[in-house]
Coordinates of C-alpha atoms in Angstrom, one line a residue:
M1 CA 0.0 0.0 0.0
N2 CA 2.8 2.4 -1.0
S3 CA 0.3 5.0 -2.2
H4 CA -0.9 5.5 1.4
R5 CA 2.4 6.1 3.1
S6 CA 1.3 9.7 4.1
A7 CA -2.0 8.6 5.5
A8 CA -2.9 8.3 9.2
I9 CA -2.3 5.0 10.9
G10 CA -6.0 4.3 11.5
P11 CA -7.1 4.2 7.9
L12 CA -4.0 2.3 6.9
I13 CA -4.8 -0.5 9.5
R14 CA -8.4 -0.5 8.2
D15 CA -7.3 -0.7 4.6
W16 CA -5.0 -3.7 5.3
R17 CA -7.8 -5.4 7.3
Q18 CA -10.3 -5.0 4.5
Q19 CA -7.8 -6.2 1.9
R20 CA -7.4 -9.3 4.0
R21 CA -11.2 -9.6 4.1
L22 CA -11.3 -9.6 7.9
S23 CA -13.9 -8.0 10.1
Q24 CA -12.9 -5.9 13.1
L25 CA -14.1 -8.8 15.3
D26 CA -12.0 -11.3 13.3
L27 CA -8.8 -9.2 13.6
A28 CA -9.5 -8.4 17.3
L29 CA -9.8 -12.0 18.2
E30 CA -6.7 -13.0 16.3
A31 CA -4.7 -10.2 17.9
E32 CA -6.3 -10.9 21.3
I33 CA -7.4 -7.3 21.8
S34 CA -10.9 -5.8 22.2
Q35 CA -12.9 -5.0 19.1
K36 CA -13.7 -1.6 20.7
H37 CA -10.0 -0.8 21.0
L38 CA -9.4 -1.8 17.4
S39 CA -12.4 0.4 16.3
F40 CA -10.9 3.3 18.2
V41 CA -7.5 2.8 16.5
E42 CA -9.0 2.6 13.0
S43 CA -11.2 5.7 13.6
G44 CA -8.3 7.7 15.0
R45 CA -9.8 8.0 18.4
S46 CA -7.0 6.0 19.9
Q47 CA -3.3 6.3 19.0
P48 CA -1.8 2.7 18.9
S49 CA 1.5 2.0 20.6
R50 CA 4.5 0.9 18.6
D51 CA 4.0 -2.7 19.9
M52 CA 0.3 -2.5 18.9
V53 CA 1.2 -1.5 15.4
L54 CA 3.6 -4.4 15.1
L55 CA 1.1 -6.8 16.6
L56 CA -1.7 -5.8 14.1
A57 CA 0.8 -5.9 11.2
E58 CA 1.9 -9.4 12.2
H59 CA -1.7 -10.7 12.2
L60 CA -2.5 -8.9 9.0
G61 CA 0.5 -10.4 7.2
V62 CA 1.8 -7.0 6.2
P63 CA 5.2 -7.2 4.4
L64 CA 8.2 -5.9 6.4
R65 CA 8.6 -2.9 4.0
E66 CA 5.0 -1.8 4.7
R67 CA 5.3 -2.4 8.4
N68 CA 7.9 0.3 8.4
A69 CA 5.4 2.5 6.6
L70 CA 2.8 1.8 9.3
L71 CA 5.2 2.7 12.0
L72 CA 6.1 5.9 10.3
A73 CA 2.4 6.8 9.9
A74 CA 2.0 6.2 13.6
G75 CA 4.9 8.4 14.5
Y76 CA 7.5 5.7 15.2
A77 CA 10.8 5.0 13.7
P78 CA 11.1 2.0 11.3
V79 CA 12.5 -1.2 12.9
Y80 CA 13.3 -3.3 9.8
L81 CA 16.5 -2.6 8.0
E82 CA 17.0 -2.9 4.2
R83 CA 20.6 -3.8 3.3
A84 CA 22.1 -4.6 0.0
L85 CA 22.6 -8.3 -0.6
E86 CA 26.4 -7.6 -0.7
D87 CA 26.3 -6.1 2.8
P88 CA 28.5 -8.0 5.2
A89 CA 25.5 -8.5 7.6
L90 CA 23.9 -10.6 4.9
Q91 CA 27.0 -12.7 4.1
A92 CA 25.6 -15.9 5.5
A93 CA 22.4 -15.5 3.4
K94 CA 24.4 -14.6 0.3
S95 CA 26.6 -17.7 0.8
A96 CA 23.5 -19.8 1.2
I97 CA 22.0 -18.4 -2.0
D98 CA 25.2 -19.0 -4.0
L99 CA 25.4 -22.6 -2.6
I100 CA 21.8 -23.4 -3.6
L101 CA 22.2 -22.0 -7.1
A102 CA 25.5 -23.7 -7.8
G103 CA 24.4 -27.0 -6.2
H104 CA 21.3 -27.1 -8.3
D105 CA 23.3 -27.3 -11.6
P106 CA 22.7 -28.9 -14.1
C107 CA 19.1 -27.8 -13.5
P108 CA 18.3 -24.0 -13.8
A109 CA 17.9 -21.9 -10.7
L110 CA 17.7 -18.2 -10.1
A111 CA 17.2 -15.6 -7.4
V112 CA 14.7 -12.7 -7.8
D113 CA 13.6 -9.8 -5.7
R114 CA 10.0 -8.6 -4.9
H115 CA 9.7 -7.1 -8.4
W116 CA 10.9 -10.3 -10.1
T117 CA 14.2 -8.6 -11.0
L118 CA 16.9 -11.2 -11.7
L119 CA 19.6 -11.0 -8.9
S120 CA 21.6 -14.1 -9.6
A121 CA 21.4 -17.4 -11.6
N122 CA 23.4 -20.5 -12.1
A123 CA 25.1 -21.6 -15.3
A124 CA 22.2 -23.8 -16.4
V125 CA 20.1 -20.6 -17.0
G126 CA 22.5 -19.4 -19.7
P127 CA 21.3 -21.7 -22.5
L128 CA 17.7 -20.6 -21.8
L129 CA 18.6 -16.9 -21.9
A130 CA 20.3 -17.6 -25.3
L131 CA 16.8 -18.3 -26.7
V132 CA 15.7 -14.7 -26.1
Q133 CA 15.4 -12.8 -29.4
N134 CA 14.9 -9.3 -28.0
A135 CA 18.3 -8.2 -26.6
D136 CA 16.7 -5.3 -24.7
L137 CA 15.0 -7.8 -22.4
L138 CA 18.5 -9.0 -21.2
R139 CA 19.7 -5.5 -20.3
P140 CA 19.8 -5.0 -16.5
P141 CA 17.6 -4.8 -14.6
V142 CA 16.3 -8.0 -16.1
N143 CA 12.7 -8.8 -15.2
V144 CA 12.1 -12.6 -15.1
L145 CA 8.3 -12.4 -15.7
R146 CA 8.8 -10.1 -18.7
L147 CA 11.5 -12.4 -20.0
A148 CA 9.2 -15.4 -19.7
L149 CA 6.1 -13.9 -21.3
H150 CA 7.2 -11.3 -23.8
P151 CA 6.9 -12.2 -27.5
G152 CA 10.6 -11.4 -27.9
G153 CA 11.5 -13.4 -24.8
L154 CA 10.9 -17.0 -24.1
A155 CA 7.2 -17.1 -25.0
P156 CA 7.8 -18.4 -28.6
V157 CA 9.6 -21.5 -27.3
V158 CA 7.2 -22.3 -24.5
L159 CA 5.0 -25.2 -25.8
N160 CA 2.3 -24.8 -23.1
G161 CA 2.2 -21.0 -23.3
A162 CA -1.4 -20.4 -22.2
E163 CA -1.0 -22.7 -19.2
W164 CA 2.4 -21.3 -18.1
R165 CA 1.2 -17.7 -18.6
G166 CA -1.9 -18.4 -16.5
H167 CA 0.3 -19.8 -13.7
L168 CA 2.7 -16.8 -13.7
V169 CA -0.1 -14.2 -13.9
A170 CA -2.0 -15.9 -11.0
R171 CA 1.2 -15.7 -8.9
L172 CA 1.6 -12.1 -9.7
R173 CA -2.0 -11.3 -8.9
Q174 CA -1.5 -12.9 -5.5
Q175 CA 1.5 -10.7 -4.9
V176 CA -0.5 -7.7 -5.8
R177 CA -3.2 -8.6 -3.4
I178 CA -0.7 -9.2 -0.6
A179 CA 1.5 -6.1 -1.0
A180 CA -0.5 -3.7 -3.3
D181 CA 2.9 -2.7 -4.8
P182 CA 2.4 -0.2 -7.6
V183 CA 5.4 -1.6 -9.5
L184 CA 3.8 -5.0 -9.5
V185 CA 0.4 -3.5 -10.5
D186 CA 2.0 -1.9 -13.5
L187 CA 3.9 -5.1 -14.3
L188 CA 0.7 -7.1 -14.2
A189 CA -1.0 -4.7 -16.6
E190 CA 2.0 -5.0 -18.9
L191 CA 1.9 -8.8 -18.9
L192 CA -1.8 -8.9 -19.5
G193 CA -1.3 -6.7 -22.6
Y194 CA 1.0 -9.2 -24.2
P195 CA -0.5 -11.4 -27.0
A196 CA -2.3 -14.4 -25.7
Q197 CA -0.6 -17.8 -26.2
P198 CA -2.4 -20.7 -27.7
A199 CA -3.6 -23.4 -25.3
T200 CA -1.1 -25.9 -26.7
Q201 CA 1.3 -25.2 -29.5
S202 CA 1.2 -27.6 -32.4
D203 CA 4.7 -28.9 -31.9
G204 CA 4.0 -30.2 -28.4
P205 CA 1.6 -32.8 -27.0
P206 CA -1.3 -31.5 -24.7
A207 CA -0.7 -31.1 -21.0
D208 CA -0.8 -34.3 -19.0
E209 CA -4.1 -34.3 -17.0
A210 CA -2.4 -36.4 -14.3
A211 CA 0.4 -33.9 -13.8
I212 CA 1.2 -33.0 -10.2
A213 CA 2.2 -29.4 -11.0
V214 CA 2.0 -26.8 -13.8
P215 CA 5.0 -27.7 -16.0
L216 CA 7.2 -25.4 -18.1
R217 CA 7.7 -27.0 -21.4
L218 CA 10.4 -25.5 -23.6
R219 CA 11.7 -26.3 -27.1
V220 CA 15.5 -25.9 -27.1
G221 CA 16.7 -26.7 -30.6
E222 CA 15.5 -30.2 -31.3
T223 CA 15.0 -31.0 -27.6
I224 CA 11.9 -30.5 -25.5
L225 CA 12.6 -29.7 -21.9
S226 CA 9.9 -30.2 -19.3
F227 CA 10.3 -28.7 -15.8
I228 CA 8.4 -28.4 -12.5
S229 CA 9.4 -25.6 -10.3
T230 CA 9.7 -24.7 -6.6
T231 CA 10.0 -21.4 -4.8
T232 CA 12.2 -21.1 -1.7
V233 CA 12.2 -18.1 0.7
F234 CA 14.1 -17.4 3.9
G235 CA 12.3 -18.3 7.1
T236 CA 11.5 -15.6 9.6
P237 CA 13.6 -12.8 8.0
V238 CA 13.9 -9.5 9.8
D239 CA 15.7 -7.8 6.9
I240 CA 13.6 -6.3 4.2
T241 CA 15.9 -7.4 1.3
L242 CA 15.9 -11.0 2.6
S243 CA 12.2 -11.0 3.2
E244 CA 11.6 -10.1 -0.4
L245 CA 14.0 -12.5 -2.0
A246 CA 13.0 -15.8 -3.6
L247 CA 14.8 -18.7 -5.2
E248 CA 13.1 -20.2 -8.2
T249 CA 14.4 -23.7 -8.9
F250 CA 13.5 -25.9 -11.8
F251 CA 13.6 -29.7 -11.7
P252 CA 13.2 -32.2 -14.7
A253 CA 9.7 -33.4 -15.0
D254 CA 10.8 -36.5 -17.0
A255 CA 13.8 -38.7 -17.6
E256 CA 14.4 -37.2 -21.0
T257 CA 14.8 -33.7 -19.6
A258 CA 17.1 -34.9 -16.9
A259 CA 19.3 -36.6 -19.5
A260 CA 19.3 -33.5 -21.8
L261 CA 20.3 -31.3 -18.9
R262 CA 23.2 -33.5 -18.0
A263 CA 24.3 -33.5 -21.6
M264 CA 24.0 -29.7 -21.9
A265 CA 26.1 -29.3 -18.7
A266 CA 28.8 -31.7 -19.9
A267 CA 29.0 -29.8 -23.2
R268 CA 29.2 -26.5 -21.4
R269 CA 32.0 -27.6 -19.1
A270 CA 33.9 -29.1 -22.0
S271 CA 33.9 -25.7 -23.7
E272 CA 35.2 -23.9 -20.7
P273 CA 38.9 -22.9 -20.8

């Protein structure tokens, strides 16, 4: 809710509660406070303490960045720091990220921030980026969702384009609902403006109805790669940068993809000096 940073604390709490589709009674019960007190806070008749702001933010699932905004609106100093990923204080986290990305090879893995900006990737991502036709999409900062769905990006080689697009758009919509970030709102509008992909492109078989997850099916030359993906986040972060970072890791969905990835990795390493 970045657009409301200058608003009073009461209306901000109310906006977050309504966005979460909670009644005053629901939130009061969860936070173990009286509904009357919550009503007074939202109406401005009572000024919440710093601890009360943090308590309500916790039960509303407010992102750390926006918790700082709530504290400022209530007249308190922010409590959550935002450090660069290269900051010495985040060295342990940075080392963990590097270890996960490198250890996931020969399967693709990458790290993104809250706006889906590419922060880091392992060597297995390189061959996929080589498929991108529009070089502008690869100029930093690289947006992973734009790269995935843009007609000049990976969209032409995704065999289940409509299915994959629907999956990514649904994830982005969920982020918009949670954070109400205007950058993500604009990104969603941009992605929805891209040409729609066919349900199943003619050079690939239809999606398996028994699949356990939405796959990503790519044509790389004469090879079809099929992936399932996972998202990893840091548990209980108290740094804004860390709380907004996610690792996107891709696993082979079939034996053919696993074999192809091993072959591609062997060829890549053989070409290294």
